[in-house]
Structures are given as structure tokens and as C-alpha cells.
GROMACS .gro file of C-alpha atoms in nm:
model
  441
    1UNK     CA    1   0.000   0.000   0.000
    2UNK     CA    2   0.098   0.358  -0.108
    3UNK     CA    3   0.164   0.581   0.169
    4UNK     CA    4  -0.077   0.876   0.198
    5UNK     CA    5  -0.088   1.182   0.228
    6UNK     CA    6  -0.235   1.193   0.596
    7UNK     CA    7   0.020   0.899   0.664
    8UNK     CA    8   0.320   1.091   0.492
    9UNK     CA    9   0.191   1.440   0.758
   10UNK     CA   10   0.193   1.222   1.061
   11UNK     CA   11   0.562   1.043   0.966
   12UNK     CA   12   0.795   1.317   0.859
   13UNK     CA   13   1.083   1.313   1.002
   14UNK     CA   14   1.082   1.567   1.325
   15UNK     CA   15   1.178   1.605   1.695
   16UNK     CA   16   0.920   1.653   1.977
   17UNK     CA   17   0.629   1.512   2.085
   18UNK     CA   18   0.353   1.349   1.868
   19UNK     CA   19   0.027   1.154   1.885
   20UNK     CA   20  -0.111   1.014   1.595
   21UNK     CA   21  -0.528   0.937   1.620
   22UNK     CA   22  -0.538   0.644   1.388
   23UNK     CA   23  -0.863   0.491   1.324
   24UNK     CA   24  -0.927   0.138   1.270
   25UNK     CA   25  -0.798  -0.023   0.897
   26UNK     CA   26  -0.646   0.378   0.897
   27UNK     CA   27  -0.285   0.213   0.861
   28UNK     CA   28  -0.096   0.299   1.232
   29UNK     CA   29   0.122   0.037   1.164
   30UNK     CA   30   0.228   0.177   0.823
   31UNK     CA   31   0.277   0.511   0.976
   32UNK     CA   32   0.487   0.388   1.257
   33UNK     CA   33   0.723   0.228   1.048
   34UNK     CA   34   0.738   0.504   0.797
   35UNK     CA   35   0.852   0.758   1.100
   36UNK     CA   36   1.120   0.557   1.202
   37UNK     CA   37   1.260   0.497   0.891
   38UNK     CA   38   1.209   0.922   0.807
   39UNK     CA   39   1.361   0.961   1.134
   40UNK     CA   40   1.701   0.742   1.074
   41UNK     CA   41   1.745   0.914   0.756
   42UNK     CA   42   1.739   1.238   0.853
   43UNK     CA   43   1.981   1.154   1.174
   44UNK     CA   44   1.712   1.210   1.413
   45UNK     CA   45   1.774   0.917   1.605
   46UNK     CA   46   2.002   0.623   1.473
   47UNK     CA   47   1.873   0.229   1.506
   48UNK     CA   48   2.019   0.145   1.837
   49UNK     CA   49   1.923   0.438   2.008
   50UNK     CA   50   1.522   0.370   1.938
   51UNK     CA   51   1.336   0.263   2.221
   52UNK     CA   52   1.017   0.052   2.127
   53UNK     CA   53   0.744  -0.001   2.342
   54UNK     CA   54   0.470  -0.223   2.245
   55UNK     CA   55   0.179  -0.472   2.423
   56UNK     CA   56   0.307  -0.767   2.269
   57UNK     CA   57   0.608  -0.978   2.125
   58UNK     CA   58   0.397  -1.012   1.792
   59UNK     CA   59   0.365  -0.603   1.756
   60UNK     CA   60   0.763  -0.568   1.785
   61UNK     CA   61   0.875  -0.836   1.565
   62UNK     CA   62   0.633  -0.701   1.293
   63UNK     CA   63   0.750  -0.352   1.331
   64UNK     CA   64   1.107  -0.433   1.328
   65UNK     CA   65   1.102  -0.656   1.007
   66UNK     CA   66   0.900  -0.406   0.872
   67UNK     CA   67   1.161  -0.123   0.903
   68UNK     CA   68   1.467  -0.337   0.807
   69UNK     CA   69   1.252  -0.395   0.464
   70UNK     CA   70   1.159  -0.062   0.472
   71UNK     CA   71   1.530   0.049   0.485
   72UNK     CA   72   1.671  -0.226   0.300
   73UNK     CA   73   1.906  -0.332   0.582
   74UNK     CA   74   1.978  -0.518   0.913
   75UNK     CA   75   1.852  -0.237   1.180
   76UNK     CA   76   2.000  -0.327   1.531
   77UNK     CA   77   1.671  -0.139   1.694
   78UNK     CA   78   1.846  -0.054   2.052
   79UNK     CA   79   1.510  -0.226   2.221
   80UNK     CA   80   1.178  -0.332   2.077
   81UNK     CA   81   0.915  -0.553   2.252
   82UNK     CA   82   0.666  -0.554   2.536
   83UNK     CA   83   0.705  -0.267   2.848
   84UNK     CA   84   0.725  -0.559   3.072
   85UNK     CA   85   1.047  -0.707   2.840
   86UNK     CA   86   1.201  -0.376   2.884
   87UNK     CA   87   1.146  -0.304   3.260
   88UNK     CA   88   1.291  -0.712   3.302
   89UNK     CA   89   1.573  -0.632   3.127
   90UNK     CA   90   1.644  -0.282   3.277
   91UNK     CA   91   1.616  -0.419   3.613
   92UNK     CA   92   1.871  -0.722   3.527
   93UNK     CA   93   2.133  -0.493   3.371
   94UNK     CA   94   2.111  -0.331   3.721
   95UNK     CA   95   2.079  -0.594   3.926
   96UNK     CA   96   2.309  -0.484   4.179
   97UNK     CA   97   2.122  -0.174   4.265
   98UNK     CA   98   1.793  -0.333   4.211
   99UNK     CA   99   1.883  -0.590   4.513
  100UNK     CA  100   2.008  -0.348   4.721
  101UNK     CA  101   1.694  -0.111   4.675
  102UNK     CA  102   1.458  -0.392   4.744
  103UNK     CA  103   1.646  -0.573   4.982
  104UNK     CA  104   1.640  -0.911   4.828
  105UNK     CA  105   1.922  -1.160   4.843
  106UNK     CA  106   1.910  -1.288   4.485
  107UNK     CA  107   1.746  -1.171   4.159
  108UNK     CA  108   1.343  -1.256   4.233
  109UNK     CA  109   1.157  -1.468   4.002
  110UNK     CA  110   0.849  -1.488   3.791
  111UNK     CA  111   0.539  -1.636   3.967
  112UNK     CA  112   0.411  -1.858   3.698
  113UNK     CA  113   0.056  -1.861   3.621
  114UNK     CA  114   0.028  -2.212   3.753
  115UNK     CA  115   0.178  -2.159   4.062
  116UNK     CA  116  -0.010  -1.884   4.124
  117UNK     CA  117  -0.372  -2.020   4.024
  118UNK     CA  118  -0.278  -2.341   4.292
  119UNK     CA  119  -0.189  -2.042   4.522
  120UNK     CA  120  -0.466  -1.972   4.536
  121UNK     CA  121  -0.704  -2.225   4.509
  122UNK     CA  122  -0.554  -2.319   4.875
  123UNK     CA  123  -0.601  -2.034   5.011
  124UNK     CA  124  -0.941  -2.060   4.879
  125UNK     CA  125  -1.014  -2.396   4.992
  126UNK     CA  126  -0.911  -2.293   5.331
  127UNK     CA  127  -1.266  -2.028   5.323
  128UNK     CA  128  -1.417  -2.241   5.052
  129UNK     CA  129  -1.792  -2.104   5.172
  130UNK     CA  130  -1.697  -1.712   5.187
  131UNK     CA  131  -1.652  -1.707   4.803
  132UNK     CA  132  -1.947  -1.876   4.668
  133UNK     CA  133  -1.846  -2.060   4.425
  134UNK     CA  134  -1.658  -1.810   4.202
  135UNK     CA  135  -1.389  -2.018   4.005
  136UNK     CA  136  -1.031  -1.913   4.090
  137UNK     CA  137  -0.976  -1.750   3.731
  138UNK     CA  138  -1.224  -1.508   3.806
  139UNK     CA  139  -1.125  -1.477   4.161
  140UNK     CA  140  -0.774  -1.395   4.029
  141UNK     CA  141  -0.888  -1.159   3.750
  142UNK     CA  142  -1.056  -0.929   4.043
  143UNK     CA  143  -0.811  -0.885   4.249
  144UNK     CA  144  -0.577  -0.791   3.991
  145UNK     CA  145  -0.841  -0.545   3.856
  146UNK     CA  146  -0.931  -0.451   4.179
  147UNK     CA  147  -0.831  -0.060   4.137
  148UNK     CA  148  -0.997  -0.069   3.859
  149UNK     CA  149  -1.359  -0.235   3.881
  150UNK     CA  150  -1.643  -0.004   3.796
  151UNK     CA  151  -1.882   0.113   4.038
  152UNK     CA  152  -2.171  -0.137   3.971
  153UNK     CA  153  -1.910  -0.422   4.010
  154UNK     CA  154  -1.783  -0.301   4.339
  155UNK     CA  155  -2.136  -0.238   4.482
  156UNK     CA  156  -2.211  -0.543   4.390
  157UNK     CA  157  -1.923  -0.709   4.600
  158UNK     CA  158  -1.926  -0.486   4.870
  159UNK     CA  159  -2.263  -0.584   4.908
  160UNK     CA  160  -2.186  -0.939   5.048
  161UNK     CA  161  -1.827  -1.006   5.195
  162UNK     CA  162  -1.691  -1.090   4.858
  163UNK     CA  163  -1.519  -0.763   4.874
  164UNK     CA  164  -1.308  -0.796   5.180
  165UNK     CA  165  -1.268  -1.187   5.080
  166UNK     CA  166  -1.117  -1.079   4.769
  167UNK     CA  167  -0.917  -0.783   4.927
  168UNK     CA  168  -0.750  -1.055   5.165
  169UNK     CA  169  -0.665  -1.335   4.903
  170UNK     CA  170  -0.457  -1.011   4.722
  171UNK     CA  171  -0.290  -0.934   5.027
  172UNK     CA  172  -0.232  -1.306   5.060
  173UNK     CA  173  -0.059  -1.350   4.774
  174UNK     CA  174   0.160  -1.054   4.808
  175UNK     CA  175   0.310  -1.164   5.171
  176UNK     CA  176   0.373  -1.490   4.974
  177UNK     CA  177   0.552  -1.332   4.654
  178UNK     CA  178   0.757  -1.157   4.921
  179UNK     CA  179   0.857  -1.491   5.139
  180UNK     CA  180   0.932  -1.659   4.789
  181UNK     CA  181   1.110  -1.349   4.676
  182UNK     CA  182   0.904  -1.355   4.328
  183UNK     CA  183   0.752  -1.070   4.091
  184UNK     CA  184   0.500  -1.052   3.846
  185UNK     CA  185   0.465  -0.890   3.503
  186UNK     CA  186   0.321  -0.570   3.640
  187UNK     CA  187   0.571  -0.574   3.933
  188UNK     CA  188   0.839  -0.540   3.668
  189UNK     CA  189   0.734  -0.220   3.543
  190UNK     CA  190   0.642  -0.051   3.921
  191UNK     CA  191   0.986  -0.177   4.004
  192UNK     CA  192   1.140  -0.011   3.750
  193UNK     CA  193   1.008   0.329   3.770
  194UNK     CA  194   1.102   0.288   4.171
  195UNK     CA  195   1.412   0.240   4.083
  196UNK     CA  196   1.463   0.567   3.822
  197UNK     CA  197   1.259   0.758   4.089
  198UNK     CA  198   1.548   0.665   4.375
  199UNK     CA  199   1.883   0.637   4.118
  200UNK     CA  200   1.911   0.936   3.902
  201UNK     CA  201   2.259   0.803   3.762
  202UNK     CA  202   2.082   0.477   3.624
  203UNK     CA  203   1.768   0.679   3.524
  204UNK     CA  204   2.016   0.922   3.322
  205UNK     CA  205   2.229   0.642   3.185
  206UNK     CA  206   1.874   0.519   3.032
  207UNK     CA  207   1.810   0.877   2.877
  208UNK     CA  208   2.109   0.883   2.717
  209UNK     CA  209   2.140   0.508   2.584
  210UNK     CA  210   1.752   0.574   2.377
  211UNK     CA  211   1.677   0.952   2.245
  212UNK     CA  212   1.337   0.859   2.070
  213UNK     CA  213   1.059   0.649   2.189
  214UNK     CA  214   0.761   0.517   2.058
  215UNK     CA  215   0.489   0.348   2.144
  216UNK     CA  216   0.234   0.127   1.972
  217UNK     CA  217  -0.126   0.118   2.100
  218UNK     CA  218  -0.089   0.393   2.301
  219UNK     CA  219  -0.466   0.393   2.432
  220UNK     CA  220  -0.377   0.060   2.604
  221UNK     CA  221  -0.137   0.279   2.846
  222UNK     CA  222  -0.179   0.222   3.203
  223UNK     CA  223  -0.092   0.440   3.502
  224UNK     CA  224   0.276   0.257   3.527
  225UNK     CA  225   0.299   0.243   3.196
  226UNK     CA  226   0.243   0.666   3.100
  227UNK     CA  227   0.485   0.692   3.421
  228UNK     CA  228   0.766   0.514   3.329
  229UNK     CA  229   0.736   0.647   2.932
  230UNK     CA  230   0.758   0.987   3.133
  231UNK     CA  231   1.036   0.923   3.374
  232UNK     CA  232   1.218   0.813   3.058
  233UNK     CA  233   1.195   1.161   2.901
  234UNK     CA  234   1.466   1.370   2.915
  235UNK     CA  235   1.359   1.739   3.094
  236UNK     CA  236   1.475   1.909   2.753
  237UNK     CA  237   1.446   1.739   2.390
  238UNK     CA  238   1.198   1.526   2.404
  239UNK     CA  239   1.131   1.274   2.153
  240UNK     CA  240   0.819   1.050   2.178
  241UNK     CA  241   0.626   0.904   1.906
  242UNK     CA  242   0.276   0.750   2.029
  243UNK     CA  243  -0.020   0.571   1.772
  244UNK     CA  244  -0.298   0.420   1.881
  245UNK     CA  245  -0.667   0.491   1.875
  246UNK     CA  246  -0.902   0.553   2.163
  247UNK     CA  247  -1.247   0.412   1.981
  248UNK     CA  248  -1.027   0.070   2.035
  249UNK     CA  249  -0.940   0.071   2.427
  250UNK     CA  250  -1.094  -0.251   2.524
  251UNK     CA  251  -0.837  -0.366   2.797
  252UNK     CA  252  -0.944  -0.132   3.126
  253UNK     CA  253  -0.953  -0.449   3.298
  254UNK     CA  254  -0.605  -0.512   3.281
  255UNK     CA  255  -0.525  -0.099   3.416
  256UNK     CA  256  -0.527   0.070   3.060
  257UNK     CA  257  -0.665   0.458   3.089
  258UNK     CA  258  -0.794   0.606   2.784
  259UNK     CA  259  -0.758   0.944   2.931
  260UNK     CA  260  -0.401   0.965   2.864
  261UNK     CA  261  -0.486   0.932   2.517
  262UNK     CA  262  -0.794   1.139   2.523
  263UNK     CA  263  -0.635   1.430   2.708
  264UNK     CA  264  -0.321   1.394   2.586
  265UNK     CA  265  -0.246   1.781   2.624
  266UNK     CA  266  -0.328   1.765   2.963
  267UNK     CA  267  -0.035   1.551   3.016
  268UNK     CA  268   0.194   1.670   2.796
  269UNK     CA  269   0.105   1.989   2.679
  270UNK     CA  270   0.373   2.001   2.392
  271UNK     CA  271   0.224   1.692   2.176
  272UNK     CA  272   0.160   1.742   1.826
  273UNK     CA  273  -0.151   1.581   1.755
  274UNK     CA  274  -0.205   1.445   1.409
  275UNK     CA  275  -0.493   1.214   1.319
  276UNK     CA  276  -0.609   0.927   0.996
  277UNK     CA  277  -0.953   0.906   0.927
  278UNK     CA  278  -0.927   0.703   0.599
  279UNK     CA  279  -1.005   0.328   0.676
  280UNK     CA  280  -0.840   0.069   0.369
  281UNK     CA  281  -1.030  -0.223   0.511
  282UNK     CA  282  -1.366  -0.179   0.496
  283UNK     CA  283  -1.644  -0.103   0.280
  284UNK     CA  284  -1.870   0.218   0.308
  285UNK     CA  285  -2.174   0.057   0.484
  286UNK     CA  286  -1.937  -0.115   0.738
  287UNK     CA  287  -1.708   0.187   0.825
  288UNK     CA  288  -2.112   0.390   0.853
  289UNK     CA  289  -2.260   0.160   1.095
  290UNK     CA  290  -1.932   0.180   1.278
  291UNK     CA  291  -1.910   0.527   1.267
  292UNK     CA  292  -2.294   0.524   1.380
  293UNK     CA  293  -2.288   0.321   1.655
  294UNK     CA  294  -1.939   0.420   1.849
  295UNK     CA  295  -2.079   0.804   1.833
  296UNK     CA  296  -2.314   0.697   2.146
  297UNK     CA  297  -1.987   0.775   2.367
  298UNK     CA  298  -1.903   1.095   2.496
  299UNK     CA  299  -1.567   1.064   2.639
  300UNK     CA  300  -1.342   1.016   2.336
  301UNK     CA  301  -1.164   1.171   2.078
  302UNK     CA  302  -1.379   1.369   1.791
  303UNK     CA  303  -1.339   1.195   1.432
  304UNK     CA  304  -1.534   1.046   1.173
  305UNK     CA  305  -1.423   0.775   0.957
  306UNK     CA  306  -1.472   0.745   0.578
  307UNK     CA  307  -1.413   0.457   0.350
  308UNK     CA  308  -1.151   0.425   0.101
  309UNK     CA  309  -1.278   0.086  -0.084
  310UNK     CA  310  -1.609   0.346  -0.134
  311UNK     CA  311  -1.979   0.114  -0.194
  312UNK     CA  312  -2.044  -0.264  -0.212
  313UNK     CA  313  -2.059  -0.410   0.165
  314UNK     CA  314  -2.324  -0.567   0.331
  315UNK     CA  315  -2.459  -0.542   0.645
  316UNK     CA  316  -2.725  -0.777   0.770
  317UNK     CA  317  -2.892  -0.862   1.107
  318UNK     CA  318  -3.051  -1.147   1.204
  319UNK     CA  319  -3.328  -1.228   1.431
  320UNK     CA  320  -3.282  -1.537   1.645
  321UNK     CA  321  -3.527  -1.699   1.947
  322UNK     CA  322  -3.249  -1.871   2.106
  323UNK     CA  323  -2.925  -2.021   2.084
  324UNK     CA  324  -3.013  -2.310   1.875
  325UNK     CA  325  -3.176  -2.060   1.595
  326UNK     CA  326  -2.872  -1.861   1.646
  327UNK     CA  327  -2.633  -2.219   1.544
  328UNK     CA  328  -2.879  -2.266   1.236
  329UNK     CA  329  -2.824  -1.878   1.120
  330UNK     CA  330  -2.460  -1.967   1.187
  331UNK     CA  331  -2.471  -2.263   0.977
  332UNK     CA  332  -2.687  -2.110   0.694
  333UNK     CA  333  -2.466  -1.773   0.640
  334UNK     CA  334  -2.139  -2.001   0.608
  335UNK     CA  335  -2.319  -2.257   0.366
  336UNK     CA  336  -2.437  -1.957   0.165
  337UNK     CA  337  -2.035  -1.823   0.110
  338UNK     CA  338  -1.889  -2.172   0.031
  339UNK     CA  339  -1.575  -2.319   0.160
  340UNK     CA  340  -1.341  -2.060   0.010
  341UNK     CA  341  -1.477  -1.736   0.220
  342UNK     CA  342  -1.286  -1.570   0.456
  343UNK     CA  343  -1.499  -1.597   0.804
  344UNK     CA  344  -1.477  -1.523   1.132
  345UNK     CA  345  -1.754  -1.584   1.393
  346UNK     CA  346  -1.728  -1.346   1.669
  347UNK     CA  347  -1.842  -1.345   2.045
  348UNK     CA  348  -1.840  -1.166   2.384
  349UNK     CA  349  -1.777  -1.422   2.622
  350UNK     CA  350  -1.565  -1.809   2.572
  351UNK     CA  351  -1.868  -1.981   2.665
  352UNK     CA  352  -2.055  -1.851   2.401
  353UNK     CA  353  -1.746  -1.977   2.185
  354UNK     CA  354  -1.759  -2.310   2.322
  355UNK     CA  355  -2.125  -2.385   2.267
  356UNK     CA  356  -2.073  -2.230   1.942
  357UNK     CA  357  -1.769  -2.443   1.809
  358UNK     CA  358  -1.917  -2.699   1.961
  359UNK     CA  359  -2.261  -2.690   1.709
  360UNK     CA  360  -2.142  -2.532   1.406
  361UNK     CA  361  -1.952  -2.780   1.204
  362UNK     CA  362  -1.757  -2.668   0.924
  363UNK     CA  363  -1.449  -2.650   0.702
  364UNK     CA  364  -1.133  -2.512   0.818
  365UNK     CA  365  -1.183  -2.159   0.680
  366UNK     CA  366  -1.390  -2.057   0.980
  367UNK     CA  367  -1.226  -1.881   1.243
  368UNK     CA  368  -1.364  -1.854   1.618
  369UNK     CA  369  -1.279  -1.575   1.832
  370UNK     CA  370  -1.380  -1.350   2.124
  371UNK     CA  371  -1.461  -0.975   2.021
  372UNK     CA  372  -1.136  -0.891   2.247
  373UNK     CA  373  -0.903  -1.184   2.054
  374UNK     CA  374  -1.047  -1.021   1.724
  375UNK     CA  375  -0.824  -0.640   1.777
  376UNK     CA  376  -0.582  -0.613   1.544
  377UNK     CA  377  -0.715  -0.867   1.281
  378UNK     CA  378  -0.950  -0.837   0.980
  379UNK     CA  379  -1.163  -1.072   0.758
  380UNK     CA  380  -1.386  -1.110   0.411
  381UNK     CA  381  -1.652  -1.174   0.614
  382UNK     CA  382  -1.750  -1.131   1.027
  383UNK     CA  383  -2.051  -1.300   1.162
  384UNK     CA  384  -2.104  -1.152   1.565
  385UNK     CA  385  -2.314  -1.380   1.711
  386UNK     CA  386  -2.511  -1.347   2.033
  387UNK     CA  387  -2.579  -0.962   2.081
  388UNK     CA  388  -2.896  -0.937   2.353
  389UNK     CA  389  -2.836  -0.728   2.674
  390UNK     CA  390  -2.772  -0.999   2.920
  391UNK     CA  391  -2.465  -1.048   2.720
  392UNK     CA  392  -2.316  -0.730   2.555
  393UNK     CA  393  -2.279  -0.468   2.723
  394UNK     CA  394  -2.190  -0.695   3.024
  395UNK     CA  395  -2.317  -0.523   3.347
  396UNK     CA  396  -1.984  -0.568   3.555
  397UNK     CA  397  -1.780  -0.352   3.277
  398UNK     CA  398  -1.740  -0.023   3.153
  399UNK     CA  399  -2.037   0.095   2.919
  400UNK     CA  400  -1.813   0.307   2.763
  401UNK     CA  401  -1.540   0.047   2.735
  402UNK     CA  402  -1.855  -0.236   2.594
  403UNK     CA  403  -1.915   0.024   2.292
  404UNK     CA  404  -1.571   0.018   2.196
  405UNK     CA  405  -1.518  -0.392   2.225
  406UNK     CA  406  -1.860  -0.409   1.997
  407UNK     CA  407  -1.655  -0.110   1.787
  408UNK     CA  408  -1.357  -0.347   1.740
  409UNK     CA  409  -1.628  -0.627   1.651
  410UNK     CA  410  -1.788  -0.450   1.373
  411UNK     CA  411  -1.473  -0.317   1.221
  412UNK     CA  412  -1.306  -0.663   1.184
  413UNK     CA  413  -1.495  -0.704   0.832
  414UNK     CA  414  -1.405  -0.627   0.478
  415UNK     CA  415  -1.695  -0.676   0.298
  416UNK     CA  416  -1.960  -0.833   0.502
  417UNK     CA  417  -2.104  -0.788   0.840
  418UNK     CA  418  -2.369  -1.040   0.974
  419UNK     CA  419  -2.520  -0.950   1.302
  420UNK     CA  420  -2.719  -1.190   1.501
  421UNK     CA  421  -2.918  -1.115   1.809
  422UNK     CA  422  -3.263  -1.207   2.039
  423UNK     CA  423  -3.505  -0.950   2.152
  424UNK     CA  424  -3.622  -0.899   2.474
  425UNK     CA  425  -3.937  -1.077   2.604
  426UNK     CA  426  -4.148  -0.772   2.511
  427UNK     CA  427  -4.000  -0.742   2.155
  428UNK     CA  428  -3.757  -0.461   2.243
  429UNK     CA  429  -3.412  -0.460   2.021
  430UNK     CA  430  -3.047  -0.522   2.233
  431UNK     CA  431  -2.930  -0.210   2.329
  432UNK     CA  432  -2.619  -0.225   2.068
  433UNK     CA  433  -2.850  -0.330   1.805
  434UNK     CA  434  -3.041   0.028   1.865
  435UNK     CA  435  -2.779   0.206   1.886
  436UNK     CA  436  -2.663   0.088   1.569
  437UNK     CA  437  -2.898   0.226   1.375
  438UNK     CA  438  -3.125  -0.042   1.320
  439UNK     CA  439  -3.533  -0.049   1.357
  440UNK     CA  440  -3.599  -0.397   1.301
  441UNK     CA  441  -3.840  -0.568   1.077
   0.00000   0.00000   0.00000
């Protein structure tokens, strides 16, 4: 793909502080790589002094192949990966200092998720009646999140003693990491900035090792992760690079903030803000009932999204009684496309997926997915299955935060978007399905 013009605006090659707004199928990834490369040949920033912070291993191995390509050469990027794979390997090149500063005798370890999940399931066991049955995934997923829960959530726990119950089985497991002398991902990063905060030289010695950052899916930032991006910012010349796009922040359960990214000028006042509106995935009726439905929230950026590929999608709904009407539907739409259609069947929740996979039998061109495993990816044809209100929005999250998941769903397909839901009792449409324009038959 050509690069355009609003691609070519947000990637020349320049110092300071930028945000790029990129909208989905806009091409972030494209202009990422582009201002790299622009900034390496204008002697900017040189390969080894690029700092690259991204939310997954995939996301840096892409963008680093794609800039050696891109500049025809072997690029030595000085780091590119995850913030946790930086913060690990900060606080190993240190290691000295980081003992001393913690007080541990030897380098900690990482709690594996198995240890951790028989963790606690025994400590579990041990008040087996006080948490009614929850399993210990979910358990373990709230008091991580437990900053972060939503007021209907937390009502909802404070309510009975699952609250304090949960509160305790945290506090648990912290004493224990700290007897075992183990970390975990998200200790990595807090460590990290504790350590800059209290050693200036090592803070300093990072500044000067990486004099550009950037940072892929920047709406996915959490608190530690905007604070250690700052504390790695030099007080003069400042060089960061951020992409992302706000309609897409679906992971507030695992601490990301929009706000940084919605108020970016708030935080740092000195950001250039550039923005890509012109989607090169999807056809006109898709990127409209997109553009229709995520306008419903109030606290995000202002843009509107128009098509490149122009007319020729489809967008259909589908009324189902129940969830063995909703397997037939399933069945029918992938019949109707043959066995050489790209498809993906979409859903909120893995149960869903499971009952799903387990009915629908097909050929090997199907693809299931939750809406959340879906970011990132696009297909000929998405079929979202299961939209009624005891499902999506789901009560214990974010309404806000549901739009944009559904957001991410509907802007998955190319060319054709089949949505499948179940009224309420007294005939009234899901709440998405409303919002998305549609009247019904």
C-alpha cells in the first residue's frame, strides 16, 4: 500500500512530541514504520538508540522486520518488545542496585501462572464457603483489577463479603511473593520506575542510551505504563512518538486509561496531535454503521471515519429466538459463502465460543474468536453472534469500554457484516442493536 498523504503528515521526520489518532484499517502500523525509517534518515535518532514499546512480542517483531525492509538493511533497533520485556531487562542490567533497593538476596523470580492459580485455590479452599463458588480464574482476575472495577461491580461485591474476601486473598498472595522473593509482570514495570525515581545516575544512563521512543497502541497505556514512558523523558528534547486509537481501548480491565490518550495535552502539553480518518479495510456501509454506533460515547476523541474501498458491503442482522436458531443462522450464512470465504464468527464471552464451536460444524476456513481476541485482525466476512443485553454490554464492565469492544467487533470485516441477536421478552431490540442504527423488521 501507497503511503498517503495523511500517513506521509503524521511520519515526517521531526523532533518533539507526537500523537497520531489512527482509526481502525487507517494504517498505524504503516505510519509507525514510515517515522522511524524518516527519522534514521534524517539523523534524528540512529537504530540502536530507538526505544520501542509495544503490548506484545507479535507487535515488535512485525514492526522491526518491517523497518529493516523498509530500509533495506539489518537495523539493530536498541530495544523493541513488550514494556514488561524492557522493565525485566532494565532491572537485570542493574541488578546490583535493584537488590540493594529492594532488599532481596538474589534476583526474584516470575510467579508462573500455575503456581499462582494453585496459590490460590488453597487459600481458597481454606474459606471455601466465603466465596461462593466463584472459580479461581475469576477470583484472580478481580483482584488484579481490583483498582480498577467499575462502580456497579464493586457495589455489587461490597454488598456481600466478597469484597473484603477478595481484598485478603490479594494481600495473601503478596506476603507470599515476598517470602518466595518472586515478581509478576506488572511488578516489573512498578519496580522499574522505583528504581529511576530513587537512582538518578541509572535513570540518566537510560536517557542517554535511547533519544526517541515510541509506542504502539498507546490507548492501552496504564498508570505505570504513562509513568515510566515519562520518567524516561529527558527534561529538555523530548522525543516520543505515540499511535494508537481511543475508539479501540478494550483492555481497562487489565489498568489501561484512555484518558491519557484522550487528554493527551493535559499531560503533555507540547504533543503534536495528528490524526487518519481514511479506513483501507472496509467497505462504506461497514465503516457507517461503525461510525454510527461508536458516536453513542461521549468521552473520546472527535473523528469520523470514511471509507476508502467506497460502496459494495453488506450489512445484515438477524433475528434469532435462542441459541439453537442462532447455530442454524450460523450454519446457513457459512453454507451460503462456500468453503473458500474468509470468516470469522465473533463473540463476547468463551462460553458462548464453546457452545458455538461446539454446534457449528464446518471447514477449516472458519475462524472462532472473542470480540477482544479479534483487535488487530481483519476478515472477508465477520458473523457476531449473540448480541442481547444480558450479554453485551456486560453489566460488571465499563459501558463506555462495551461500545468500543462491539466497535472493534464490527470493524473486523471487509466486505460483510452479519449481526445476530434475540429481543427482549417484550420485543424490544439489544441495546447495541439500537444504537446501531437499526429499527428492526
Amino acid at each position: 500500500m501507497e503511503i498517503s498523504s495523511e500517513q506521509k503528515k503524521a511520519a515526517q521526520a521531526e523532533r518533539g512530541i507526537s500523537l497520531v489518532i489512527a482509526g481502525a484499517g487507517t494504517g498505524k502500523t504503516t505510519t509507525m514504520i514510515e517515522k522511524i525509517v524518516n527519522c534514521i534518515n534524517a539523523g534524528l535518532t540512529s537504530p540502536e538508540k530507538i526505544l520501542l514499546l509495544t503490548f506484545s512480542r507479535k507487535a515488535a517483531q512485525e514492526i522491526r522486520e518491517r523497518v529493516e525492509k523498509r530500509m533495506g538493511c539489518k537495523c539493530n533497533i536498541g530495544f523493541s518488545g513488550t514494556f514488561h520485556a524492557f522493565c525485566l531487562s532494565a532491572l537485570r542490567q542493574y541488578s546490583d542496585e535493584y537488590l540493594r533497593f529492594k532488599g532481596f538476596e538474589s534476583f526474584p523470580k516470575l510467579l508462573q501462572e500455575d503456581e499462582k492459580n494453585k496459590l490460590a485455590t488453597d487459600l481458597a479452599m481454606e474459606r471455601k464457603a466465603k466465596f461462593k463458588g466463584i472459580p479461581i480464574d475469576a477470583l484472580l482476575q478481580i483482584a488484579d483489577s481490583l483498582d480498577n472495577l467499575n462502580d456497579y461491580m464493586t457495589e455489587r461485591l461490597k454488598k456481600t463479603s466478597l469484597f473484603d474476601e477478595i481484598s485478603l486473598l490479594r494481600f495473601e498472595i503478596l506476603e507470599y511473593k515476598k517470602r518466595n522473593n518472586l515478581i509478576e509482570f506488572e511488578d516489573m514495570v512498578n519496580d522499574t520506575i522505583a528504581l529511576l525515581k530513587e537512582n538518578q545516575a541509572i535513570r540518566q544512563e537510560l536517557i542517554d542510551r535511547f533519544n526517541y521512543i515510541f509506542v504502539d497502541e498507546f490507548q492501552d497505556t496504564s498508570h505505570n505504563n504513562f509513568e515510566l514512558i515519562n520518567i524516561m523523558l529527558p527534561e529538555k528534547g523530548k522525543n516520543l512518538f505515540m499511535v494508537g486509537d481511543d475508539f479501540q481501548s478494550i483492555y481497562k480491565f487489565r489498568g489501561a486509561h484512555v484518558s491519557y490518550f484522550i487528554n493527551i495535552k493535559k499531560f503533555l502539553p507540547e504533543a503534536k496531535i495528528f490524526m487518519l480518518v481514511t479506513n483501507y479495510r472496509s467497505k462504506k456501509e461497514i465503516v457507517s454503521i461503525s461510525n454510527k454506533f461508536i458516536r453513542h460515547n461521549k468521552n473520546q476523541t472527535k473523528k469520523k471515519i470514511k471509507s476508502h474501498r467506497g460502496k459494495g458491503g453488506v450489512v445484515s442482522f438477524h433475528k434469532c429466538e435462542n441459541a439453537l436458531e442462532e447455530i442454524d443462522i450460523i450454519k446457513k450464512i457459512i453454507s451460503d459463502y462456500g468453503s473458500s470465504a474468509e470468516i470469522a464468527v465473533l463473540y463476547r464471552n468463551n462460553f458462548q465460543g464453546e457452545f458455538i464451536e461446539k454446534n457449528v460444524k464446518c471447514n477449516d476456513n472458519v475462524k472462532f474468536m472473542t470480540m477482544h481476541s479479534s483487535k488487530g485482525l481483519e476478515f472477508d466476512i465477520v458473523i457476531i453472534a449473540g448480541v442481547n443485553d444480558k450479554i453485551i454490554p456486560d453489566k460488571g464492565s465499563d459501558i463506555e469500554e462495551e461500545r468500543r469492544l462491539f466497535y472493534v467487533a464490527l470493524t473486523r470485516a471487509k466486505n460483510n457484516l452479519h449481526i445476530i441477536y434475540q429481543s427482549s421478552s417484550t420485543g424490544r431490540l439489544p441495546r447495541f442493536i439500537a444504537e446501531s442504527g437499526y429499527k428492526g423488521i
